[in-house]
PDB file of C-alpha atoms in Angstrom:
ATOM      1  CA  UNK A 328      39.188  17.455 -66.723  1.00 47.00           C
ATOM      2  CA  UNK A 329      41.728  15.949 -69.116  1.00 49.00           C
ATOM      3  CA  UNK A 330      42.033  12.958 -66.803  1.00 55.00           C
ATOM      4  CA  UNK A 331      38.267  12.548 -66.807  1.00 52.00           C
ATOM      5  CA  UNK A 332      38.139  12.677 -70.600  1.00 50.00           C
ATOM      6  CA  UNK A 333      40.952  10.139 -70.831  1.00 46.00           C
ATOM      7  CA  UNK A 334      39.180   7.751 -68.476  1.00 51.00           C
ATOM      8  CA  UNK A 335      35.757   8.396 -69.990  1.00 48.00           C
ATOM      9  CA  UNK A 336      34.432   9.493 -66.585  1.00 57.00           C
ATOM     10  CA  UNK A 337      32.697  12.816 -66.018  1.00 57.00           C
ATOM     11  CA  UNK A 338      31.992  13.397 -62.371  1.00 62.00           C
ATOM     12  CA  UNK A 339      29.149  15.661 -61.341  1.00 67.00           C
ATOM     13  CA  UNK A 340      30.909  17.626 -58.630  1.00 78.00           C
ATOM     14  CA  UNK A 341      27.686  19.123 -57.252  1.00 87.00           C
ATOM     15  CA  UNK A 342      25.464  16.012 -57.336  1.00 92.00           C
ATOM     16  CA  UNK A 343      24.546  14.839 -53.856  1.00 95.00           C
ATOM     17  CA  UNK A 344      23.939  11.242 -52.857  1.00 96.00           C
ATOM     18  CA  UNK A 345      20.295  11.815 -51.947  1.00 96.00           C
ATOM     19  CA  UNK A 346      19.331  13.284 -55.306  1.00 96.00           C
ATOM     20  CA  UNK A 347      21.267  10.612 -57.141  1.00 96.00           C
ATOM     21  CA  UNK A 348      19.504   7.831 -55.198  1.00 97.00           C
ATOM     22  CA  UNK A 349      16.079   9.191 -56.117  1.00 96.00           C
ATOM     23  CA  UNK A 350      17.119   9.497 -59.767  1.00 95.00           C
ATOM     24  CA  UNK A 351      18.384   5.920 -59.726  1.00 96.00           C
ATOM     25  CA  UNK A 352      15.222   4.710 -58.007  1.00 96.00           C
ATOM     26  CA  UNK A 353      13.046   6.264 -60.693  1.00 96.00           C
ATOM     27  CA  UNK A 354      15.148   4.621 -63.410  1.00 95.00           C
ATOM     28  CA  UNK A 355      14.478   1.176 -61.881  1.00 94.00           C
ATOM     29  CA  UNK A 356      10.689   1.528 -61.856  1.00 91.00           C
ATOM     30  CA  UNK A 357      10.006  -0.158 -65.245  1.00 89.00           C
ATOM     31  CA  UNK A 358      12.034  -3.247 -64.327  1.00 87.00           C
ATOM     32  CA  UNK A 359      10.717  -3.829 -60.794  1.00 85.00           C
ATOM     33  CA  UNK A 360       7.478  -5.170 -59.414  1.00 80.00           C
ATOM     34  CA  UNK A 361       5.495  -2.427 -57.634  1.00 83.00           C
ATOM     35  CA  UNK A 362       5.983  -4.014 -54.215  1.00 80.00           C
ATOM     36  CA  UNK A 363       9.739  -4.340 -54.769  1.00 86.00           C
ATOM     37  CA  UNK A 364      10.020  -0.746 -55.957  1.00 90.00           C
ATOM     38  CA  UNK A 365       8.072   0.471 -52.941  1.00 88.00           C
ATOM     39  CA  UNK A 366      10.435  -1.459 -50.676  1.00 90.00           C
ATOM     40  CA  UNK A 367      13.420   0.179 -52.361  1.00 94.00           C
ATOM     41  CA  UNK A 368      11.930   3.622 -51.842  1.00 95.00           C
ATOM     42  CA  UNK A 369      11.224   2.894 -48.177  1.00 93.00           C
ATOM     43  CA  UNK A 370      14.823   1.786 -47.631  1.00 95.00           C
ATOM     44  CA  UNK A 371      16.196   4.894 -49.337  1.00 96.00           C
ATOM     45  CA  UNK A 372      13.993   7.228 -47.327  1.00 96.00           C
ATOM     46  CA  UNK A 373      14.450   5.410 -44.016  1.00 95.00           C
ATOM     47  CA  UNK A 374      18.160   4.561 -44.130  1.00 96.00           C
ATOM     48  CA  UNK A 375      20.249   5.768 -47.055  1.00 96.00           C
ATOM     49  CA  UNK A 376      19.148   9.389 -47.419  1.00 96.00           C
ATOM     50  CA  UNK A 377      19.405  10.181 -43.671  1.00 96.00           C
ATOM     51  CA  UNK A 378      22.859   8.584 -43.593  1.00 96.00           C
ATOM     52  CA  UNK A 379      24.427   9.790 -46.854  1.00 96.00           C
ATOM     53  CA  UNK A 380      21.923  12.043 -48.630  1.00 95.00           C
ATOM     54  CA  UNK A 381      23.670  15.328 -47.865  1.00 95.00           C
ATOM     55  CA  UNK A 382      27.100  14.177 -49.044  1.00 95.00           C
ATOM     56  CA  UNK A 383      28.464  14.917 -52.474  1.00 94.00           C
ATOM     57  CA  UNK A 384      28.396  11.755 -54.527  1.00 94.00           C
ATOM     58  CA  UNK A 385      32.068  12.072 -55.431  1.00 93.00           C
ATOM     59  CA  UNK A 386      33.015  12.416 -51.750  1.00 94.00           C
ATOM     60  CA  UNK A 387      31.385   9.156 -50.633  1.00 95.00           C
ATOM     61  CA  UNK A 388      34.051   6.718 -49.456  1.00 95.00           C
ATOM     62  CA  UNK A 389      34.089   3.123 -48.187  1.00 95.00           C
ATOM     63  CA  UNK A 390      34.904   4.376 -44.683  1.00 95.00           C
ATOM     64  CA  UNK A 391      31.597   6.271 -44.543  1.00 96.00           C
ATOM     65  CA  UNK A 392      29.606   3.200 -45.542  1.00 96.00           C
ATOM     66  CA  UNK A 393      31.511   0.862 -43.228  1.00 95.00           C
ATOM     67  CA  UNK A 394      31.067   3.253 -40.290  1.00 95.00           C
ATOM     68  CA  UNK A 395      27.301   3.433 -40.861  1.00 96.00           C
ATOM     69  CA  UNK A 396      27.064  -0.336 -41.203  1.00 94.00           C
ATOM     70  CA  UNK A 397      28.949  -0.925 -37.942  1.00 94.00           C
ATOM     71  CA  UNK A 398      26.851   1.655 -36.103  1.00 95.00           C
ATOM     72  CA  UNK A 399      23.605   0.075 -37.285  1.00 95.00           C
ATOM     73  CA  UNK A 400      24.622  -3.408 -36.204  1.00 93.00           C
ATOM     74  CA  UNK A 401      25.866  -2.091 -32.863  1.00 93.00           C
ATOM     75  CA  UNK A 402      22.498  -0.402 -32.339  1.00 94.00           C
ATOM     76  CA  UNK A 403      20.718  -3.718 -32.758  1.00 92.00           C
ATOM     77  CA  UNK A 404      19.399  -3.343 -36.314  1.00 92.00           C
ATOM     78  CA  UNK A 405      18.663  -6.644 -37.984  1.00 91.00           C
ATOM     79  CA  UNK A 406      21.496  -8.107 -40.043  1.00 90.00           C
ATOM     80  CA  UNK A 407      19.170  -8.766 -42.973  1.00 90.00           C
ATOM     81  CA  UNK A 408      17.844  -5.182 -42.927  1.00 92.00           C
ATOM     82  CA  UNK A 409      21.349  -3.721 -42.941  1.00 93.00           C
ATOM     83  CA  UNK A 410      22.459  -6.164 -45.641  1.00 93.00           C
ATOM     84  CA  UNK A 411      19.580  -5.136 -47.906  1.00 93.00           C
ATOM     85  CA  UNK A 412      20.287  -1.432 -47.405  1.00 95.00           C
ATOM     86  CA  UNK A 413      24.001  -1.687 -48.248  1.00 95.00           C
ATOM     87  CA  UNK A 414      23.322  -4.063 -51.153  1.00 94.00           C
ATOM     88  CA  UNK A 415      20.868  -1.533 -52.564  1.00 95.00           C
ATOM     89  CA  UNK A 416      23.416   1.254 -52.169  1.00 96.00           C
ATOM     90  CA  UNK A 417      25.969  -0.873 -53.992  1.00 96.00           C
ATOM     91  CA  UNK A 418      23.543  -1.462 -56.864  1.00 95.00           C
ATOM     92  CA  UNK A 419      22.807   2.244 -57.111  1.00 96.00           C
ATOM     93  CA  UNK A 420      26.500   3.152 -57.127  1.00 96.00           C
ATOM     94  CA  UNK A 421      27.149   0.536 -59.800  1.00 96.00           C
ATOM     95  CA  UNK A 422      24.720   2.541 -61.891  1.00 95.00           C
ATOM     96  CA  UNK A 423      26.745   5.677 -61.105  1.00 94.00           C
ATOM     97  CA  UNK A 424      29.876   3.952 -62.414  1.00 94.00           C
ATOM     98  CA  UNK A 425      28.093   2.727 -65.558  1.00 93.00           C
ATOM     99  CA  UNK A 426      26.824   6.233 -66.274  1.00 91.00           C
ATOM    100  CA  UNK A 427      30.268   7.819 -65.756  1.00 90.00           C
ATOM    101  CA  UNK A 428      29.388   9.663 -62.569  1.00 91.00           C
ATOM    102  CA  UNK A 429      31.929   7.777 -60.464  1.00 92.00           C
ATOM    103  CA  UNK A 430      35.234   6.118 -61.257  1.00 91.00           C
ATOM    104  CA  UNK A 431      34.706   3.327 -58.741  1.00 92.00           C
ATOM    105  CA  UNK A 432      32.005   2.010 -56.430  1.00 95.00           C
ATOM    106  CA  UNK A 433      32.773   2.821 -52.780  1.00 95.00           C
ATOM    107  CA  UNK A 434      30.261   0.209 -51.586  1.00 94.00           C
ATOM    108  CA  UNK A 435      31.754  -2.593 -53.664  1.00 93.00           C
ATOM    109  CA  UNK A 436      33.288  -4.410 -50.685  1.00 91.00           C
ATOM    110  CA  UNK A 437      31.008  -3.155 -47.919  1.00 89.00           C
ATOM    111  CA  UNK A 438      28.047  -5.508 -48.256  1.00 87.00           C
ATOM    112  CA  UNK A 439      28.054  -7.906 -45.281  1.00 84.00           C
ATOM    113  CA  UNK A 440      27.728 -11.615 -45.926  1.00 80.00           C
ATOM    114  CA  UNK A 441      24.242 -13.056 -45.807  1.00 78.00           C
ATOM    115  CA  UNK A 442      23.262 -15.054 -42.778  1.00 75.00           C
ATOM    116  CA  UNK A 443      22.250 -18.643 -43.344  1.00 76.00           C
ATOM    117  CA  UNK A 444      18.486 -18.925 -43.489  1.00 73.00           C
ATOM    118  CA  UNK A 445      16.858 -20.774 -40.649  1.00 78.00           C
ATOM    119  CA  UNK A 446      15.655 -24.264 -41.436  1.00 82.00           C
ATOM    120  CA  UNK A 447      11.985 -24.278 -42.311  1.00 81.00           C
ATOM    121  CA  UNK A 448       9.870 -26.853 -40.543  1.00 84.00           C
ATOM    122  CA  UNK A 449       6.749 -28.065 -42.342  1.00 84.00           C
ATOM    123  CA  UNK A 450       3.601 -28.832 -40.409  1.00 87.00           C
ATOM    124  CA  UNK A 451       2.660 -32.456 -39.952  1.00 87.00           C
ATOM    125  CA  UNK A 452      -0.747 -33.620 -41.231  1.00 85.00           C
ATOM    126  CA  UNK A 453      -2.041 -33.542 -37.652  1.00 89.00           C
ATOM    127  CA  UNK A 454      -0.863 -29.954 -37.154  1.00 89.00           C
ATOM    128  CA  UNK A 455      -2.432 -28.894 -40.446  1.00 86.00           C
ATOM    129  CA  UNK A 456      -5.726 -30.539 -39.514  1.00 86.00           C
ATOM    130  CA  UNK A 457      -5.671 -28.833 -36.105  1.00 88.00           C
ATOM    131  CA  UNK A 458      -5.122 -25.465 -37.784  1.00 86.00           C
ATOM    132  CA  UNK A 459      -8.058 -25.977 -40.145  1.00 84.00           C
ATOM    133  CA  UNK A 460     -10.329 -27.107 -37.287  1.00 85.00           C
ATOM    134  CA  UNK A 461      -9.376 -24.017 -35.283  1.00 84.00           C
ATOM    135  CA  UNK A 462     -10.197 -21.818 -38.276  1.00 79.00           C
ATOM    136  CA  UNK A 463     -13.600 -23.418 -38.684  1.00 80.00           C
ATOM    137  CA  UNK A 464     -14.513 -23.288 -35.009  1.00 81.00           C
ATOM    138  CA  UNK A 465     -13.289 -19.789 -34.194  1.00 79.00           C
ATOM    139  CA  UNK A 466     -13.609 -17.850 -37.477  1.00 72.00           C
ATOM    140  CA  UNK A 467     -16.855 -19.250 -38.914  1.00 66.00           C
ATOM    141  CA  UNK A 468     -14.982 -21.055 -41.694  1.00 63.00           C
ATOM    142  CA  UNK A 469     -14.387 -17.778 -43.548  1.00 67.00           C
ATOM    143  CA  UNK A 470     -10.889 -18.588 -44.816  1.00 72.00           C
ATOM    144  CA  UNK A 471     -10.583 -22.320 -44.176  1.00 75.00           C
ATOM    145  CA  UNK A 472     -11.031 -23.159 -47.871  1.00 76.00           C
ATOM    146  CA  UNK A 473      -8.239 -20.784 -48.807  1.00 78.00           C
ATOM    147  CA  UNK A 474      -5.870 -22.267 -46.234  1.00 82.00           C
ATOM    148  CA  UNK A 475      -6.818 -25.809 -47.219  1.00 81.00           C
ATOM    149  CA  UNK A 476      -5.710 -25.203 -50.802  1.00 82.00           C
ATOM    150  CA  UNK A 477      -2.473 -23.577 -49.633  1.00 84.00           C
ATOM    151  CA  UNK A 478      -1.690 -26.482 -47.301  1.00 84.00           C
ATOM    152  CA  UNK A 479      -2.583 -29.087 -49.895  1.00 81.00           C
ATOM    153  CA  UNK A 480      -0.584 -27.610 -52.775  1.00 83.00           C
ATOM    154  CA  UNK A 481       2.194 -25.440 -51.343  1.00 83.00           C
ATOM    155  CA  UNK A 482       1.020 -22.538 -53.501  1.00 85.00           C
ATOM    156  CA  UNK A 483       2.143 -19.065 -52.417  1.00 84.00           C
ATOM    157  CA  UNK A 484      -0.288 -16.623 -50.825  1.00 82.00           C
ATOM    158  CA  UNK A 485      -0.207 -14.134 -53.711  1.00 82.00           C
ATOM    159  CA  UNK A 486      -0.659 -16.935 -56.241  1.00 86.00           C
ATOM    160  CA  UNK A 487      -3.651 -18.521 -54.547  1.00 84.00           C
ATOM    161  CA  UNK A 488      -5.316 -15.120 -54.119  1.00 82.00           C
ATOM    162  CA  UNK A 489      -4.927 -14.443 -57.852  1.00 82.00           C
ATOM    163  CA  UNK A 490      -6.405 -17.735 -59.089  1.00 83.00           C
ATOM    164  CA  UNK A 491      -9.070 -17.497 -61.807  1.00 83.00           C
ATOM    165  CA  UNK A 492     -11.632 -20.101 -62.804  1.00 81.00           C
ATOM    166  CA  UNK A 493      -9.995 -20.395 -66.207  1.00 83.00           C
ATOM    167  CA  UNK A 494      -6.833 -21.653 -64.485  1.00 84.00           C
ATOM    168  CA  UNK A 495      -8.549 -24.300 -62.349  1.00 83.00           C
ATOM    169  CA  UNK A 496      -9.043 -27.686 -64.051  1.00 83.00           C
ATOM    170  CA  UNK A 497     -11.097 -29.784 -61.671  1.00 78.00           C
ATOM    171  CA  UNK A 498     -11.506 -32.788 -63.924  1.00 81.00           C
ATOM    172  CA  UNK A 499      -7.724 -33.078 -64.260  1.00 82.00           C
ATOM    173  CA  UNK A 500      -7.244 -32.098 -60.595  1.00 82.00           C
ATOM    174  CA  UNK A 501      -4.784 -29.358 -61.554  1.00 85.00           C
ATOM    175  CA  UNK A 502      -4.508 -25.621 -61.382  1.00 85.00           C
ATOM    176  CA  UNK A 503      -2.191 -23.290 -63.272  1.00 87.00           C
ATOM    177  CA  UNK A 504      -0.315 -20.401 -61.668  1.00 87.00           C
ATOM    178  CA  UNK A 505      -0.606 -17.528 -64.123  1.00 86.00           C
ATOM    179  CA  UNK A 506      -0.951 -14.482 -61.869  1.00 83.00           C
ATOM    180  CA  UNK A 507       0.112 -13.207 -58.486  1.00 82.00           C
ATOM    181  CA  UNK A 508      -1.531 -10.660 -56.224  1.00 78.00           C
ATOM    182  CA  UNK A 509       0.330  -8.163 -54.046  1.00 75.00           C
ATOM    183  CA  UNK A 510      -0.713  -5.353 -51.738  1.00 71.00           C
ATOM    184  CA  UNK A 511       1.576  -2.368 -52.273  1.00 66.00           C
ATOM    185  CA  UNK A 512       2.177  -0.601 -48.954  1.00 65.00           C
ATOM    186  CA  UNK A 513      -0.419  -2.973 -47.497  1.00 61.00           C
ATOM    187  CA  UNK A 514      -3.030  -1.024 -49.397  1.00 64.00           C
ATOM    188  CA  UNK A 515      -3.304  -0.788 -53.169  1.00 71.00           C
ATOM    189  CA  UNK A 516      -3.927  -4.160 -54.810  1.00 75.00           C
ATOM    190  CA  UNK A 517      -1.740  -5.058 -57.789  1.00 72.00           C
ATOM    191  CA  UNK A 518      -2.250  -8.004 -60.144  1.00 76.00           C
ATOM    192  CA  UNK A 519       0.778  -9.065 -62.162  1.00 77.00           C
ATOM    193  CA  UNK A 520       2.533 -12.048 -63.665  1.00 79.00           C
ATOM    194  CA  UNK A 521       4.895 -14.080 -61.443  1.00 80.00           C
ATOM    195  CA  UNK A 522       8.472 -12.848 -61.194  1.00 75.00           C
ATOM    196  CA  UNK A 523      10.105 -15.890 -62.775  1.00 77.00           C
ATOM    197  CA  UNK A 524       9.229 -18.303 -65.537  1.00 79.00           C
ATOM    198  CA  UNK A 525       9.590 -21.189 -63.082  1.00 79.00           C
ATOM    199  CA  UNK A 526       6.727 -19.749 -61.012  1.00 81.00           C
ATOM    200  CA  UNK A 527       4.332 -20.255 -63.919  1.00 83.00           C
ATOM    201  CA  UNK A 528       3.571 -23.888 -63.329  1.00 84.00           C
ATOM    202  CA  UNK A 529       0.921 -26.560 -63.078  1.00 87.00           C
ATOM    203  CA  UNK A 530       0.097 -27.659 -59.535  1.00 85.00           C
ATOM    204  CA  UNK A 531      -1.667 -30.884 -58.648  1.00 84.00           C
ATOM    205  CA  UNK A 532      -4.732 -30.769 -56.410  1.00 79.00           C
ATOM    206  CA  UNK A 533      -4.857 -33.272 -53.585  1.00 72.00           C
ATOM    207  CA  UNK A 534      -7.485 -36.051 -53.702  1.00 67.00           C
ATOM    208  CA  UNK A 535      -9.218 -34.472 -50.694  1.00 62.00           C
ATOM    209  CA  UNK A 536     -10.083 -31.345 -52.646  1.00 56.00           C
ATOM    210  CA  UNK A 537     -13.725 -31.010 -53.678  1.00 50.00           C
ATOM    211  CA  UNK A 538     -15.201 -29.115 -56.623  1.00 41.00           C
ATOM    212  CA  UNK A 539     -16.539 -25.648 -55.824  1.00 49.00           C
ATOM    213  CA  UNK A 540     -20.149 -24.767 -56.300  1.00 45.00           C
ATOM    214  CA  UNK A 541     -21.138 -24.500 -59.952  1.00 39.00           C
ATOM    215  CA  UNK A 542     -23.231 -21.434 -59.171  1.00 37.00           C
ATOM    216  CA  UNK A 543     -20.114 -19.271 -59.100  1.00 41.00           C
ATOM    217  CA  UNK A 544     -19.459 -17.458 -62.354  1.00 41.00           C
ATOM    218  CA  UNK A 545     -16.046 -17.705 -64.060  1.00 40.00           C
ATOM    219  CA  UNK A 546     -13.877 -14.637 -63.973  1.00 38.00           C
ATOM    220  CA  UNK A 547     -13.541 -12.562 -67.123  1.00 38.00           C
ATOM    221  CA  UNK A 548     -10.538 -13.239 -69.305  1.00 33.00           C
ATOM    222  CA  UNK A 549      -8.222 -11.428 -69.449  1.00 35.00           C
ATOM    223  CA  UNK A 550      -8.737 -10.418 -65.823  1.00 38.00           C
ATOM    224  CA  UNK A 551      -9.563  -6.854 -64.882  1.00 40.00           C
ATOM    225  CA  UNK A 552      -7.524  -5.825 -61.806  1.00 37.00           C
ATOM    226  CA  UNK A 553     -10.282  -4.161 -59.780  1.00 38.00           C
ATOM    227  CA  UNK A 554     -10.625  -4.491 -56.037  1.00 35.00           C
ATOM    228  CA  UNK A 555     -13.701  -6.112 -54.545  1.00 35.00           C
ATOM    229  CA  UNK A 556     -14.814  -7.473 -51.198  1.00 31.00           C
ATOM    230  CA  UNK A 557     -16.827 -10.548 -52.208  1.00 30.00           C
ATOM    231  CA  UNK A 558     -14.647 -13.567 -52.708  1.00 36.00           C
ATOM    232  CA  UNK A 559     -13.650 -16.938 -51.258  1.00 40.00           C
ATOM    233  CA  UNK A 560     -17.291 -17.739 -50.583  1.00 38.00           C
ATOM    234  CA  UNK A 561     -19.805 -20.480 -51.283  1.00 43.00           C
ATOM    235  CA  UNK A 562     -23.617 -20.315 -51.282  1.00 41.00           C
ATOM    236  CA  UNK A 563     -23.720 -22.157 -47.955  1.00 39.00           C
ATOM    237  CA  UNK A 564     -21.494 -19.630 -46.204  1.00 36.00           C
ATOM    238  CA  UNK A 565     -21.486 -15.928 -45.492  1.00 35.00           C
ATOM    239  CA  UNK A 566     -19.543 -13.942 -48.054  1.00 32.00           C
ATOM    240  CA  UNK A 567     -16.046 -13.309 -46.765  1.00 37.00           C
ATOM    241  CA  UNK A 568     -15.142  -9.629 -46.450  1.00 35.00           C
ATOM    242  CA  UNK A 569     -11.471  -9.393 -47.390  1.00 36.00           C
ATOM    243  CA  UNK A 570     -10.607  -5.971 -48.764  1.00 38.00           C
ATOM    244  CA  UNK A 571      -7.193  -6.997 -50.012  1.00 33.00           C
ATOM    245  CA  UNK A 572      -8.482  -9.866 -52.174  1.00 37.00           C
ATOM    246  CA  UNK A 573      -9.728  -9.085 -55.632  1.00 36.00           C
ATOM    247  CA  UNK A 574     -13.190 -10.131 -56.746  1.00 36.00           C
ATOM    248  CA  UNK A 575     -13.662 -12.890 -59.308  1.00 35.00           C
ATOM    249  CA  UNK A 576     -11.089 -15.238 -57.817  1.00 39.00           C
ATOM    250  CA  UNK A 577     -11.681 -18.899 -57.056  1.00 38.00           C
ATOM    251  CA  UNK A 578     -10.690 -21.405 -54.424  1.00 40.00           C
ATOM    252  CA  UNK A 579     -11.533 -25.104 -54.405  1.00 37.00           C
ATOM    253  CA  UNK A 580     -14.187 -25.523 -51.736  1.00 36.00           C
ATOM    254  CA  UNK A 581     -15.332 -28.403 -49.631  1.00 37.00           C
ATOM    255  CA  UNK A 582     -18.952 -29.516 -50.016  1.00 34.00           C
TER     256      UNK A 582
END
């Protein structure tokens, strides 16, 4: 006890890893996007609690973490999945050190190195055109306009789904990324601002883009994040039924 007071560390001798992880997870909620927080919870419930949840927090050692990591890789788990799990555990235990529950972080040196990302190969114009033709011929052109904007601008899926009329400037051939759309647990729709300031940017529209029909009504501003099924449509086409896209969004359509 005197040693703990001297060091400024007060260990909770009865606190178990599982309970601590859930407490830490709840403390991160205000700072994380809903989809990120849900991913953290899934990792804790799927990997960390089954592996370490019953241990006392003060008894967790590097050898326990390293043994679990080696066993997961030997069993064929993906390197990226294991990396994310151990990195999350390290972050949580850093919080334990900051809040005087541990003297040191047993996962500090256990996080495996990241693998180099595979080189991304962009489609050629011919491949892009073939993709759009296939969409038109086999899917009644229901999402071709959406894909055309994504191919022509490089905009992310969540950003293009969250576009509003107020952010599309056809005369200047530009659009502004102000929002992003995510599906939490592949279900609940969430509208939020982009993660980084750099993601809020003007994007040029290609010369091939055509103005959408003027019969569509602009979305309300500020947007109301309610889910709808009528979107990405034009008067000449059947309304697209996409449950995970919010109503009132806009995509630049072809004539």
